[in-house]
Each structure stands twice: as structure tokens, then as C-alpha cells.
Coordinates of C-alpha atoms and ligand atoms in Angstrom, one line a residue:
M1 CA -23.6 11.1 22.6
S2 CA -24.0 7.4 21.9
S3 CA -25.3 5.2 19.1
T4 CA -28.6 3.6 18.3
L5 CA -26.7 0.3 17.9
A6 CA -26.5 -1.6 21.2
T7 CA -23.5 -3.7 20.1
L8 CA -21.5 -0.5 19.6
N9 CA -22.6 1.1 22.8
D10 CA -21.9 -2.0 24.8
W11 CA -18.4 -2.3 23.3
V12 CA -17.5 1.4 23.9
G13 CA -18.8 1.0 27.5
A14 CA -16.8 -2.2 28.1
V15 CA -13.6 -0.6 26.7
A16 CA -14.2 2.6 28.8
R17 CA -14.6 0.6 32.0
H18 CA -11.3 -1.2 31.3
A19 CA -9.2 1.7 30.0
R20 CA -10.7 4.3 32.3
P21 CA -10.5 7.5 30.2
D22 CA -11.4 10.8 31.8
R23 CA -13.8 11.6 28.9
I24 CA -15.5 9.9 26.0
H25 CA -15.9 11.8 22.7
W26 CA -17.9 10.4 19.7
C27 CA -16.4 11.9 16.6
D28 CA -18.8 13.4 14.0
G29 CA -16.1 14.3 11.5
S30 CA -17.1 18.0 11.4
E31 CA -14.8 20.9 10.7
A32 CA -15.5 22.4 14.2
E33 CA -14.5 19.1 15.8
N34 CA -11.3 19.0 13.8
D35 CA -10.5 22.7 14.7
A36 CA -10.9 22.0 18.4
L37 CA -8.6 18.9 18.1
V38 CA -6.0 20.9 16.3
E39 CA -6.1 23.6 19.0
R40 CA -5.7 21.0 21.7
M41 CA -2.7 19.4 19.9
L42 CA -1.0 22.8 19.3
A43 CA -1.4 23.5 23.0
S44 CA 0.0 20.1 24.0
G45 CA 2.9 20.3 21.5
D46 CA 1.6 17.2 19.6
L47 CA 1.5 19.5 16.6
V48 CA 3.6 22.4 15.4
E49 CA 2.0 24.9 13.1
L50 CA 3.8 25.3 9.8
N51 CA 4.1 28.6 7.8
P52 CA 0.4 29.7 7.5
R53 CA 1.2 31.9 4.5
T54 CA 2.8 29.2 2.3
H55 CA 1.1 26.2 4.0
P56 CA -2.3 27.2 5.5
N57 CA -3.8 24.5 7.8
C58 CA -0.6 22.4 7.7
Y59 CA 0.9 20.9 10.8
L60 CA 4.0 18.9 11.8
H61 CA 3.9 16.0 14.2
R62 CA 7.1 14.7 15.7
S63 CA 6.7 11.1 16.9
H64 CA 8.7 9.4 19.6
P65 CA 12.1 8.6 18.0
S66 CA 11.5 4.9 18.7
D67 CA 8.1 5.0 17.0
V68 CA 8.7 5.8 13.3
A69 CA 7.7 2.7 11.3
R70 CA 5.5 -0.4 11.2
V71 CA 6.7 -3.1 13.5
E72 CA 6.2 -6.4 11.7
H73 CA 7.9 -8.4 14.5
L74 CA 5.2 -7.1 17.0
T75 CA 2.3 -7.6 14.5
Y76 CA 0.2 -10.8 15.1
I77 CA -2.6 -12.6 13.4
C78 CA -4.5 -14.4 16.2
T79 CA -6.6 -17.2 14.7
E80 CA -7.9 -20.3 16.6
K81 CA -5.7 -22.5 14.4
R82 CA -2.0 -21.5 13.8
E83 CA -2.1 -22.9 10.3
D84 CA -4.8 -20.4 9.3
A85 CA -2.4 -17.6 10.0
G86 CA 0.4 -19.4 8.1
P87 CA 4.2 -19.2 8.1
N88 CA 3.9 -15.7 6.6
N89 CA 2.5 -14.3 9.9
H90 CA 3.4 -14.1 13.5
W91 CA 0.7 -16.0 15.3
M92 CA -0.6 -16.0 18.8
A93 CA -3.7 -17.9 20.2
P94 CA -6.6 -15.5 20.7
D95 CA -6.9 -16.2 24.4
E96 CA -3.3 -15.6 25.0
A97 CA -3.2 -12.5 22.8
N98 CA -6.3 -11.0 24.5
A99 CA -4.9 -11.7 27.9
K100 CA -1.5 -10.1 27.1
I101 CA -2.9 -7.0 25.4
D102 CA -5.9 -6.5 27.7
A103 CA -3.4 -6.3 30.6
L104 CA -1.7 -3.4 28.8
F105 CA -5.1 -1.6 28.1
D106 CA -6.0 -1.8 31.8
G107 CA -6.3 1.8 33.0
C108 CA -4.2 3.0 30.0
M109 CA -6.5 6.0 29.2
Q110 CA -6.5 7.6 32.6
G111 CA -6.1 11.3 32.2
R112 CA -6.9 11.0 28.5
T113 CA -9.9 11.3 26.2
L114 CA -11.3 8.2 24.6
Y115 CA -12.3 9.0 21.0
V116 CA -14.9 6.9 19.2
V117 CA -14.1 7.1 15.5
P118 CA -16.7 5.6 13.1
Y119 CA -15.4 5.3 9.6
C120 CA -16.2 3.8 6.2
M121 CA -13.5 2.3 3.9
G122 CA -14.7 3.1 0.4
P123 CA -17.2 5.5 -1.1
I124 CA -19.9 6.0 1.5
D125 CA -22.7 4.7 -0.8
S126 CA -20.7 1.8 -2.3
P127 CA -21.8 -1.7 -1.9
L128 CA -18.1 -2.6 -2.0
A129 CA -17.2 -0.4 1.0
R130 CA -16.9 -1.8 4.5
C131 CA -17.2 0.0 7.9
G132 CA -15.4 0.0 11.2
V133 CA -15.1 1.9 14.4
E134 CA -11.7 2.8 15.9
I135 CA -11.5 3.6 19.6
T136 CA -8.3 5.6 20.3
D137 CA -6.8 7.9 22.9
S138 CA -4.7 9.8 20.3
P139 CA -6.0 13.0 18.8
Y140 CA -3.3 12.7 16.1
V141 CA -4.9 9.4 15.1
V142 CA -8.4 11.1 15.0
A143 CA -7.1 13.9 12.8
N144 CA -5.4 11.4 10.4
M145 CA -8.4 9.1 10.3
R146 CA -10.5 12.1 9.2
I147 CA -8.3 12.5 6.2
M148 CA -7.6 8.9 5.4
T149 CA -11.2 7.6 5.7
R150 CA -14.8 8.7 5.4
M151 CA -15.0 9.4 9.1
G152 CA -17.9 10.7 11.3
A153 CA -21.6 11.0 11.2
A154 CA -22.3 9.5 7.7
A155 CA -20.2 6.4 8.6
L156 CA -22.0 6.0 11.9
A157 CA -25.3 6.2 10.1
R158 CA -24.2 3.4 7.7
I159 CA -22.9 1.3 10.6
E160 CA -26.2 1.7 12.4
R161 CA -28.3 0.9 9.3
E162 CA -26.2 -2.2 8.6
G163 CA -26.0 -3.2 12.2
A164 CA -29.8 -3.2 12.3
I165 CA -29.8 -6.0 9.8
G166 CA -27.0 -7.9 11.5
K167 CA -24.1 -6.8 9.4
P168 CA -21.0 -6.4 11.6
F169 CA -18.5 -3.6 11.7
V170 CA -14.8 -4.0 12.4
K171 CA -13.9 -3.2 16.0
G172 CA -10.5 -1.5 16.3
L173 CA -9.1 -0.6 19.7
H174 CA -6.0 1.6 19.9
S175 CA -4.0 3.3 22.6
I176 CA -0.6 4.9 22.4
G177 CA -0.1 3.3 25.8
E178 CA 3.3 4.2 27.1
L179 CA 5.0 4.4 23.7
D180 CA 7.3 1.8 25.0
P181 CA 8.6 -0.7 22.4
A182 CA 8.6 -3.4 25.0
K183 CA 4.8 -2.8 25.5
R184 CA 3.9 -2.6 21.9
F185 CA 1.6 -5.0 20.0
I186 CA -0.5 -4.9 16.9
M187 CA -2.9 -7.8 17.1
H188 CA -5.6 -8.9 14.6
F189 CA -8.5 -11.3 15.4
P190 CA -9.9 -11.9 11.9
E191 CA -12.4 -14.5 13.1
E192 CA -14.0 -11.7 15.3
L193 CA -13.3 -8.9 12.9
A194 CA -11.3 -7.2 15.6
I195 CA -8.0 -5.3 16.0
K196 CA -6.1 -4.3 19.2
S197 CA -3.1 -2.1 18.9
I198 CA -1.1 -0.5 21.8
G199 CA 2.2 1.3 22.3
S200 CA 2.6 3.0 18.9
G201 CA 1.2 6.2 17.4
Y202 CA 2.8 5.6 14.0
G203 CA 0.4 5.5 11.0
G204 CA 0.5 1.9 9.9
N205 CA 0.3 0.7 13.5
A206 CA -2.3 3.3 14.7
L207 CA -4.5 4.4 11.9
L208 CA -6.4 1.1 12.1
G209 CA -8.5 1.7 9.0
K210 CA -5.5 1.4 6.8
K211 CA -3.2 -1.7 7.0
C212 CA -5.0 -3.4 9.9
H213 CA -8.5 -3.2 8.6
A214 CA -8.3 -2.5 4.8
L215 CA -5.6 -5.2 4.3
R216 CA -5.2 -7.7 7.1
I217 CA -8.9 -8.0 8.2
A218 CA -10.3 -7.3 4.8
S219 CA -8.1 -9.9 3.1
W220 CA -9.7 -12.5 5.4
Q221 CA -13.3 -11.1 4.7
A222 CA -12.5 -11.0 1.0
R223 CA -11.6 -14.7 0.9
S224 CA -14.9 -15.7 2.6
E225 CA -16.9 -13.3 0.4
G226 CA -15.2 -13.9 -3.0
W227 CA -13.2 -10.7 -3.5
L228 CA -9.7 -9.4 -3.2
A229 CA -8.2 -6.9 -0.8
E230 CA -4.8 -5.9 -2.1
H231 CA -1.8 -3.7 -1.5
M232 CA -2.2 -2.0 -4.8
L233 CA -2.5 1.5 -6.3
I234 CA -5.2 2.1 -8.9
V235 CA -4.4 4.4 -11.9
G236 CA -6.4 5.3 -14.9
V237 CA -4.5 5.8 -18.2
Q238 CA -6.3 7.9 -20.8
N239 CA -5.1 7.6 -24.4
P240 CA -5.4 10.3 -27.1
H241 CA -8.8 8.7 -28.2
G242 CA -10.2 9.4 -24.7
E243 CA -10.3 5.7 -23.7
I244 CA -9.3 5.1 -20.1
H245 CA -7.8 1.8 -19.0
Y246 CA -7.4 1.2 -15.2
I247 CA -4.4 -0.6 -13.9
A248 CA -3.9 -2.0 -10.4
A249 CA -0.3 -2.3 -9.3
A250 CA 1.3 -4.0 -6.3
F251 CA 4.7 -2.9 -5.0
P252 CA 6.2 -3.3 -1.6
S253 CA 6.2 -0.3 0.7
A254 CA 8.3 2.7 -0.4
C255 CA 8.8 1.5 -4.0
G256 CA 7.1 4.4 -5.7
K257 CA 3.4 3.4 -5.6
T258 CA 2.4 7.0 -4.9
N259 CA 4.6 8.3 -7.7
L260 CA 3.1 5.8 -10.2
A261 CA -0.4 6.6 -9.1
M262 CA 0.1 10.3 -9.8
L263 CA 2.4 9.9 -12.8
I264 CA 2.9 12.9 -15.1
P265 CA 3.3 11.9 -18.7
P266 CA 6.5 12.7 -20.6
E267 CA 6.2 15.8 -22.8
S268 CA 5.7 13.9 -26.0
Y269 CA 2.8 11.9 -24.4
R270 CA 1.2 15.1 -23.0
E271 CA 1.4 16.7 -26.4
A272 CA -0.3 13.7 -28.0
G273 CA -3.1 13.9 -25.4
W274 CA -2.3 11.2 -22.8
K275 CA -3.6 11.8 -19.3
V276 CA -3.2 9.9 -16.1
W277 CA -5.9 9.7 -13.4
T278 CA -5.3 8.7 -9.8
V279 CA -7.9 6.4 -8.1
G280 CA -5.7 5.2 -5.2
D281 CA -2.1 5.0 -4.2
D282 CA -1.9 2.1 -1.7
I283 CA -4.9 -0.2 -1.3
C284 CA -7.4 -1.7 -3.8
W285 CA -10.5 -3.8 -3.2
M286 CA -11.5 -5.8 -6.3
T287 CA -14.7 -7.7 -6.9
P288 CA -15.9 -9.6 -9.9
G289 CA -18.7 -7.7 -11.6
P290 CA -21.8 -9.0 -13.4
D291 CA -19.8 -8.6 -16.7
G292 CA -17.0 -11.0 -15.4
R293 CA -14.5 -8.2 -15.1
L294 CA -12.8 -7.2 -11.8
W295 CA -14.2 -3.8 -10.5
A296 CA -12.1 -1.9 -8.0
I297 CA -12.5 0.7 -5.4
N298 CA -9.9 2.6 -3.3
P299 CA -11.1 2.1 0.3
E300 CA -9.1 5.1 1.4
A301 CA -10.0 8.8 1.2
G302 CA -6.4 10.2 1.5
Y303 CA -2.7 9.5 1.0
F304 CA -0.3 8.6 3.8
G305 CA 2.7 9.0 1.6
V306 CA 6.5 8.8 2.1
A307 CA 7.8 12.4 2.0
P308 CA 11.6 12.1 1.2
G309 CA 12.2 11.9 -2.5
T310 CA 8.9 13.7 -3.3
S311 CA 9.9 16.6 -5.5
E312 CA 8.9 18.7 -8.5
K313 CA 10.8 16.2 -10.7
T314 CA 9.6 12.9 -9.2
N315 CA 6.0 13.8 -8.3
A316 CA 4.8 17.3 -9.0
N317 CA 1.2 16.3 -8.4
A318 CA 2.0 15.2 -4.9
L319 CA 4.0 18.3 -4.1
G320 CA 1.2 20.4 -5.5
M321 CA -1.3 19.0 -3.1
L322 CA 0.9 19.5 0.0
N323 CA 0.7 23.2 0.4
H324 CA -2.5 23.3 2.3
D325 CA -4.6 21.2 4.7
A326 CA -1.9 18.5 5.3
I327 CA -0.3 16.8 8.3
F328 CA 3.4 16.1 8.1
T329 CA 5.0 13.5 10.4
N330 CA 8.7 13.5 11.1
V331 CA 9.8 15.8 8.3
A332 CA 12.3 18.6 8.9
M333 CA 11.5 22.3 8.9
T334 CA 13.0 25.3 7.3
A335 CA 13.7 28.6 9.1
D336 CA 10.5 30.0 7.5
G337 CA 8.5 27.1 9.0
D338 CA 8.0 25.3 5.7
P339 CA 8.1 21.4 5.7
W340 CA 11.4 20.1 4.3
W341 CA 12.8 16.7 3.3
E342 CA 15.7 15.3 1.3
G343 CA 14.9 15.9 -2.4
L344 CA 13.5 19.4 -1.9
P345 CA 15.5 22.5 -2.7
G346 CA 17.0 24.7 0.1
L347 CA 18.1 23.6 3.5
P348 CA 16.2 22.9 6.8
A349 CA 16.8 24.6 10.1
K350 CA 15.3 21.8 12.3
D351 CA 15.6 18.1 11.8
W352 CA 12.7 15.6 12.3
Q353 CA 13.4 15.5 16.0
G354 CA 13.3 19.3 16.3
R355 CA 17.1 19.6 16.7
D356 CA 19.1 22.4 15.0
V357 CA 20.5 21.3 11.7
V358 CA 24.2 21.7 11.3
V359 CA 25.2 22.6 7.7
A360 CA 28.8 22.2 6.7
N361 CA 30.0 23.1 3.1
G362 CA 26.4 23.4 2.0
K363 CA 25.6 19.8 3.2
I364 CA 23.6 18.6 6.2
A365 CA 25.9 17.0 8.8
G366 CA 24.9 13.9 10.7
G367 CA 22.5 12.0 8.5
P368 CA 19.1 12.9 6.9
A369 CA 17.2 15.8 8.4
A370 CA 13.8 14.3 7.6
H371 CA 13.3 10.7 8.8
P372 CA 13.6 8.4 5.8
N373 CA 10.1 7.1 6.6
S374 CA 8.6 10.6 7.3
R375 CA 5.1 11.0 5.9
F376 CA 2.4 13.4 4.7
T377 CA -1.3 12.8 5.2
V378 CA -3.5 14.6 2.8
A379 CA -7.0 14.3 1.3
A380 CA -7.1 12.4 -2.0
R381 CA -9.3 15.1 -3.6
Q382 CA -6.4 17.6 -3.2
C383 CA -4.5 15.8 -5.9
A384 CA -4.6 17.4 -9.4
S385 CA -4.9 14.0 -11.0
W386 CA -7.7 12.7 -8.7
S387 CA -10.0 10.7 -11.0
P388 CA -13.6 11.9 -11.5
H389 CA -14.4 8.1 -11.2
A390 CA -12.7 7.5 -7.9
E391 CA -15.9 7.9 -6.0
D392 CA -18.0 5.7 -8.3
A393 CA -20.0 3.3 -6.2
Q394 CA -19.4 0.3 -8.5
G395 CA -15.7 1.0 -8.8
V396 CA -13.6 1.1 -12.0
P397 CA -13.0 -1.9 -14.3
I398 CA -9.4 -3.2 -14.1
S399 CA -7.6 -4.0 -17.4
A400 CA -4.2 -5.1 -16.1
I401 CA -2.7 -6.1 -12.8
V402 CA 1.0 -5.2 -12.4
F403 CA 3.4 -6.7 -9.8
G404 CA 6.8 -5.1 -9.2
G405 CA 9.7 -4.9 -6.8
R406 CA 13.0 -3.3 -6.2
R407 CA 15.5 -5.6 -8.0
E408 CA 18.9 -4.3 -8.9
H409 CA 19.7 -7.3 -11.1
L410 CA 18.1 -10.1 -13.2
V411 CA 14.4 -9.0 -13.4
P412 CA 13.7 -7.2 -16.8
L413 CA 11.9 -3.9 -17.1
V414 CA 8.6 -5.6 -17.9
F415 CA 7.1 -9.0 -18.8
E416 CA 3.6 -10.4 -19.2
A417 CA 2.3 -13.6 -17.7
R418 CA 0.9 -16.0 -20.2
D419 CA -2.3 -16.6 -18.3
W420 CA -3.9 -16.1 -14.9
A421 CA -2.3 -19.0 -13.2
H422 CA 1.2 -17.9 -14.5
G423 CA 0.3 -14.4 -13.2
V424 CA -0.5 -15.7 -9.8
L425 CA 2.9 -17.5 -9.7
V426 CA 4.6 -14.2 -10.8
G427 CA 2.8 -12.4 -7.9
A428 CA 3.6 -15.1 -5.4
A429 CA 7.3 -15.2 -6.4
M430 CA 7.7 -11.4 -6.2
G431 CA 10.8 -10.3 -4.4
S432 CA 12.1 -6.9 -3.4
E433 CA 15.0 -5.3 -1.6
T434 CA 13.7 -3.9 1.7
T435 CA 13.2 -0.2 2.4
A436 CA 12.7 2.0 5.5
A437 CA 8.9 1.7 5.7
A438 CA 9.3 -1.1 8.2
T439 CA 11.9 -1.5 10.9
G440 CA 14.8 -3.9 10.1
A441 CA 17.7 -4.1 7.7
V442 CA 17.4 -2.1 4.4
G443 CA 18.5 -3.5 1.0
V444 CA 18.0 -7.2 1.7
L445 CA 16.1 -9.3 -0.8
R446 CA 13.0 -10.8 0.6
R447 CA 10.1 -12.6 -1.1
D448 CA 7.1 -10.4 -0.7
S449 CA 4.2 -12.2 -2.5
M450 CA 1.8 -9.7 -4.1
A451 CA 3.5 -7.1 -1.8
M452 CA 1.3 -8.6 0.9
K453 CA 3.9 -10.2 3.1
P454 CA 3.3 -7.7 6.0
F455 CA -0.4 -7.4 5.3
C456 CA -2.1 -10.8 4.4
G457 CA -4.4 -11.7 7.3
Y458 CA -4.1 -15.5 6.6
N459 CA -2.0 -18.3 5.3
F460 CA -0.3 -17.3 2.0
A461 CA -0.9 -20.8 0.7
D462 CA -4.7 -20.3 1.0
Y463 CA -4.3 -16.8 -0.4
F464 CA -2.6 -18.1 -3.5
G465 CA -5.5 -20.6 -3.8
H466 CA -8.0 -17.8 -3.4
W467 CA -6.3 -15.8 -6.3
L468 CA -6.3 -19.0 -8.5
S469 CA -10.1 -19.4 -7.8
F470 CA -11.0 -16.3 -9.8
D471 CA -10.1 -18.2 -13.0
K472 CA -13.5 -19.7 -13.8
P473 CA -15.9 -19.8 -16.7
G474 CA -17.4 -16.4 -17.5
A475 CA -14.5 -14.5 -15.9
K476 CA -12.9 -11.7 -17.9
L477 CA -9.8 -11.3 -15.8
P478 CA -7.2 -8.6 -16.2
K479 CA -3.9 -9.6 -17.8
I480 CA -1.0 -9.8 -15.3
F481 CA 2.4 -8.2 -15.7
H482 CA 5.7 -7.8 -13.8
V483 CA 7.8 -4.6 -13.9
N484 CA 11.1 -3.6 -12.4
W485 CA 12.0 0.1 -12.5
F486 CA 15.1 -0.4 -10.3
R487 CA 17.5 -2.5 -12.4
K488 CA 21.0 -1.1 -12.2
D489 CA 24.1 -1.3 -14.5
D490 CA 27.6 -2.5 -13.5
D491 CA 28.4 1.0 -12.1
G492 CA 25.4 0.9 -9.8
K493 CA 23.4 3.4 -11.9
F494 CA 19.7 2.9 -12.6
L495 CA 19.2 1.7 -16.2
W496 CA 15.7 3.1 -16.6
P497 CA 14.7 6.7 -15.9
G498 CA 11.5 5.8 -14.1
F499 CA 8.8 8.2 -12.9
G500 CA 6.9 9.8 -15.8
D501 CA 8.7 7.6 -18.3
N502 CA 7.1 4.6 -16.7
L503 CA 4.1 5.5 -18.9
R504 CA 6.0 4.1 -21.8
V505 CA 5.8 0.7 -20.2
L506 CA 2.1 1.2 -19.2
E507 CA 1.4 2.0 -22.9
W508 CA 2.8 -1.4 -23.9
I509 CA 0.9 -3.1 -21.1
I510 CA -2.4 -1.6 -22.3
G511 CA -1.5 -2.4 -25.9
R512 CA -1.1 -6.1 -24.8
C513 CA -4.6 -5.9 -23.2
T514 CA -6.2 -4.5 -26.3
G515 CA -4.3 -6.8 -28.7
N516 CA -2.4 -3.9 -30.3
E517 CA 1.2 -4.7 -29.2
G518 CA 3.6 -7.4 -30.1
A519 CA 5.8 -9.5 -27.7
L520 CA 8.6 -11.9 -27.6
E521 CA 7.8 -15.2 -25.9
T522 CA 10.4 -16.3 -23.4
P523 CA 10.3 -19.0 -20.6
I524 CA 9.6 -16.3 -18.0
G525 CA 6.8 -14.7 -20.0
N526 CA 6.3 -12.3 -22.9
L527 CA 8.6 -9.3 -23.2
P528 CA 8.4 -6.3 -25.6
H529 CA 10.7 -6.4 -28.6
A530 CA 13.0 -3.4 -28.4
D531 CA 10.9 -1.5 -30.9
D532 CA 7.6 -2.3 -29.3
L533 CA 8.2 0.4 -26.6
N534 CA 7.5 4.0 -27.5
L535 CA 10.8 5.7 -26.7
D536 CA 10.0 9.0 -28.5
R537 CA 12.3 11.7 -27.2
L538 CA 13.9 9.5 -24.6
D539 CA 17.7 9.4 -24.4
L540 CA 18.3 5.7 -23.9
S541 CA 21.0 3.8 -25.7
R542 CA 20.2 0.6 -27.5
A543 CA 22.7 -1.2 -25.2
R544 CA 20.8 0.0 -22.1
L545 CA 17.5 -1.0 -23.6
D546 CA 18.9 -4.5 -24.4
A547 CA 20.1 -4.8 -20.8
L548 CA 16.7 -3.8 -19.5
L549 CA 15.0 -6.4 -21.7
D550 CA 17.6 -9.2 -21.2
V551 CA 16.5 -12.6 -19.9
D552 CA 19.5 -14.2 -18.3
I553 CA 18.5 -17.9 -18.4
E554 CA 21.1 -19.1 -16.0
G555 CA 20.1 -16.4 -13.5
W556 CA 16.5 -17.3 -13.9
I557 CA 17.2 -21.0 -13.3
A558 CA 18.7 -20.1 -10.0
E559 CA 15.8 -17.7 -9.3
F560 CA 13.3 -20.5 -10.0
E561 CA 15.2 -22.9 -7.6
S562 CA 14.8 -20.2 -4.9
I563 CA 11.1 -19.6 -5.8
G564 CA 10.5 -23.4 -5.6
E565 CA 12.0 -23.5 -2.1
Y566 CA 9.9 -20.6 -1.1
L567 CA 6.7 -22.2 -2.4
H568 CA 7.6 -25.5 -0.6
S569 CA 8.1 -23.6 2.7
F570 CA 4.3 -23.3 2.9
G571 CA 4.0 -27.1 3.1
A572 CA 1.1 -29.2 1.9
R573 CA -1.4 -26.3 1.7
I574 CA 0.4 -24.8 -1.3
P575 CA -2.0 -25.2 -4.3
D576 CA -0.9 -27.9 -6.7
R577 CA -1.7 -25.7 -9.6
L578 CA 1.0 -23.3 -8.5
L579 CA 3.6 -26.0 -8.2
R580 CA 2.7 -27.3 -11.7
E581 CA 3.1 -23.8 -13.1
H582 CA 6.4 -23.5 -11.4
A583 CA 7.5 -26.9 -12.8
R584 CA 6.4 -25.9 -16.3
I585 CA 8.5 -22.7 -16.3
A586 CA 11.5 -24.5 -14.7
A587 CA 11.3 -27.0 -17.5
L588 CA 11.1 -24.3 -20.2
L589 CA 14.2 -22.6 -18.6
A590 CA 16.1 -25.9 -18.7
V591 CA 15.3 -26.3 -22.4
A592 CA 16.4 -22.7 -23.1
E593 CA 19.7 -23.3 -21.4
T594 CA 20.6 -26.1 -23.7
E595 CA 18.9 -24.6 -26.8
P596 CA 19.2 -20.8 -26.6
Q597 CA 17.6 -20.4 -29.9
A598 CA 14.4 -21.7 -28.3
I599 CA 13.8 -18.2 -26.9
G600 CA 11.6 -16.2 -29.1
T601 CA 9.9 -19.2 -30.7
P602 CA 6.3 -19.9 -29.7
Ligands
LIG1 C1 2.5 2.2 3.7 C2 3.3 1.0 3.8 O1 2.5 3.1 4.6 O2 3.2 0.2 2.9 O3 1.7 2.3 2.8 O4 4.1 0.9 4.7
LIG2 MN1 1.6 0.6 1.6

């Protein structure tokens, strides 16, 4: 098989001559093709079949122990000019990068099959969707791409149709290479809409439609075409009158985006008729519509979620979709062949590396049995809360944008930005304590603007400018908020219950968008008064609520000094508008420090 598109055939031919695979297979995305791939992976040991009675069509993949997370230190943006990649990215000149990585691709597919994987990011008929082709030598990647994207014949037809009128597709070249960390690179060439990744089979490094295309390359495309490609979930909240408000929310990796996207309302809300609809759990592409609002699609077709911690209590919707047709990566396994991770009942028999689990006094010895960044891959439509509007070609209209991070101290449960420019500053200043989704130290505070630090394909200073540019006449932009579910008390306990109860905060957010909720103005933004939040049937003392809504002026003065240093680290390209916004709030904080009664007055 080949394509009617000469540019595609030529590229596949050139890669094949260089990587020298034994065979070439063009993927059509069919069931039969997937069955054959699964058979091959079961035979090679790439997949282990899970209990077919409790988990039909579910498989476990154990990756190389050195290949379990994204590798930001080996991820490069390769633009002609270093400043275009910015201090937020590792940069390499395209010529040098191509030379380095092409040497590793030389002959790397000998003895293997080269798979050509055409895919579409977004509903197949959506004008907001964009296409790409991934070449890979990993059948595991093919099987995951089939779940995570619209992969196969329909995508190829769109690529050929668009190619015939000169519209390019993103070219992604991937090989697991030798799985050697010393020969691992994830390189992006946004000026050529190209990606080259070698040496890793892990999701974020190898499923090129996801982080590499839908965020790094797409953010670059979005800037030149006037839209936004963001690391955000999209959730629809339906009130008892049947009105649905869509919220897009950015959190750094492993901060509960999947849980928020699939939130199950507390009992009192369910009884009153509230419902939550999932549109996406990780990536959101937003474009201004003819009505001035931002309209969003989820470019993905599946979830690549963090398994540990997913339980009946934290995310029953996720658990419910994982008992058929799912791929698990680096989870543990019970004696019955069921997938297992920390947070689930019972005990495993094999850990994520397939070693026998030693249990002493009812506890697992020697660290977690499932890798902390172990994952599930599952089709989005398997989720009980999957939105009937998730496939709408024009997307869904966004009422509110929410930023959030993991902050044990200082940052209150929720606050609202005064206007768009303030909201852009709130997003730019976002910080979070690090998690296991990327290699490196865990629990260290790092600034992660709009949760895009690992994913923005260009200079953050220009990115902030791009965000600011949406504020123009005729725009009906969403309101912007910041939340923090992770604040702790002096004993190190979480102050807020989180999970389903986060809907209480979303209700206030929606009320602010519709003009139905009150707020207290403070220098950092508008907060709910204690009685603005619906705390029906929630056991939360007034003291804990006050702590959650406290604005510690001295602490914020220090925080704003650190935010100022961060903004200045981008040099002269940082938009003046952002610096003015920063100075305005720093001045308000200085006044509040000398006149505490100023808080709460307009
Ligand atoms: C992810 C991540 O996998 O952000 O979504 O790391
Ligand atoms: Mn993510």
C-alpha cells in the first residue's frame, strides 16, 4: 500500500532507505489489523494478557525500567533562532539536531517493521482538527495511537484531500532505537512541522500525536494561525435547569486533571440534578468563534491516564471504563491476572517489573508495586461521563478557564482574575510542586506557566503575548480563575476534600460567569465569601474554610517578588502589559500590608 500523496510516499521512502526496516506496514486502523498486532505482541512478550473474564481485551505492557516517564532534559525545540525557542526550552540548531538524531536512525529498524500511522487530532470532520503521520517501529505505539487518536484510513483520506490543496501534515518519526537513555532524544522542528523521537517507548515520548504534536508543534501553529493549543482538560457542568457551562482547566501533569474531567458530583448535587460531562482530560484546542467566544475541541480520542490513586472513591468513572479494551503500562498484577495499583483494594502478586511481590504484615515490601507513573490507555467513549458534544465539529463554547497547581501553602482554594490581562498573569505565574510524570526530583516548587512548561513549542514571552492578543474588540472571552485543591494544614493534612467536592468550587466559578455569585475583592483577585460556597452536607469546619480562603499579604508580597524575577528571566521579549499587571498587583499588596482594612473594599 501507499498513498496518493507524493510528499507522503517520498518521506516514507526516504525514512525506509535510512532506517532499513524489514517490512513496511501502512495502518488502516481496522479491528483486524489491531488483532494481528496484539497477537504479535503477545507472542513477543511486549504484551501480557490480563484476566479475560474480568478484563476482556485488556493487556499489560512492561516498559524498560529506565523508560517510564517523559524526559524533559532530552526534549528539544529546534528552531533556526535560539530566542524563538526561549529560555523555557532546551534548544538545538536544526542542522545539528538533524545530524545527531539521523545518525541514530541509521539502520535502526533492521529486523523490524516500519509502521506508517496516519492520524487526525480532533473530530475527523472538524475544521479545528489537524492531521499528522507517525512512522514508528513499535507495535505498542501503533496500538496506543489507535486508541488516543483517530487513526487509519479516514485520517489518511483527510491528509490526502488536504495535501492536494497544499495543506501540510505533521511528520513524526519515531523509533525505540536501543532503549538506551544515552541514545534518547525527543526533537521538535516547529518551522518544518516535524518531530523526531528515538530511544524511548514511553507514551509522552513515543505517542507523537499527544505532547509532541498536539502541544509543542500545535502551540507554534496556533500562534501563527490565531488559536490556542493548551494543556487543559475540558469539562461540561450541567446545572439543575439543564444549562451546560464548559470549563477548560490547566494543571501540571499528575495533579488530578483526569479526576476533575470525570468528576462525580457529591450526593446533594446529584439529588438536585447536577451532571458533569467529560470532553477531554489533557489537551484543549481553542479558537475564537464568529460570536467572539472561545470554542474548544479535545484533539485526543482516548485517555492516557495515571493509574495509581484511581479508585472507586477518587474516580469511579475512570475505574468503570477500565474493565475492557484497555492497555495498561507498568501497573502491577494480581494472582488472578487483574491489573492492580496503589489505591485499589486487595494485593498484587507481581510488581510493575513482573517480579514477585513480597507482602509482610499485610503490606507490600520494597516500595510501590505499580510504578508511580504507570498508565492506562483507553478510548474516551468508554467513559460513562463522555459528553454527547465531545465530537461536535465546531467544538464547545468555553465559559471559564481555570489554572491550578499543587501548592501546600499560601495559594487559596479559589480566586478570580479581575480581567483577561490579570488572568494571563495568573496563568504565567502558576507554580506547582513536581510529580512523578517527568523524571527528576518530586515535590519541588517550579513555575509552570499555564502548565505548559514542558510543552510550549516556543518562547514563553511570545506565548504570553499571544495569550494577551485575544483581548480585542468583539471578543467575549472566558473569565479566568485559579484553584488549589492541595493546600495543607500545619499537620500536613489536606484542608479541602477535593475530588467530587471540587464541584462546589466550579459552581461558584460558573456563578461568577453568569453574574449570580458574590465575591470579596483582594489584591490577588476576587475570592468567595465564606457563605458564597455551597457546602451543603460537607463536614468542613469554619476554621478550615477560613484557612482555605485566607490571603496572607506578607506571603503574597514574597510570592510577587519571585514572580517578578521569573518574568524578568525572559528578558526584553516579555510583554510590557504583563509587567504592568504585575506592578499593579504588587502595589495593591504593598498598600494592603500597611492598611489591612483595604482588603475587601473595591
Ligand atoms: C501526561 C503528562 O501524560 O502531562 O498527560 O505527563
Ligand atoms: Mn498531561
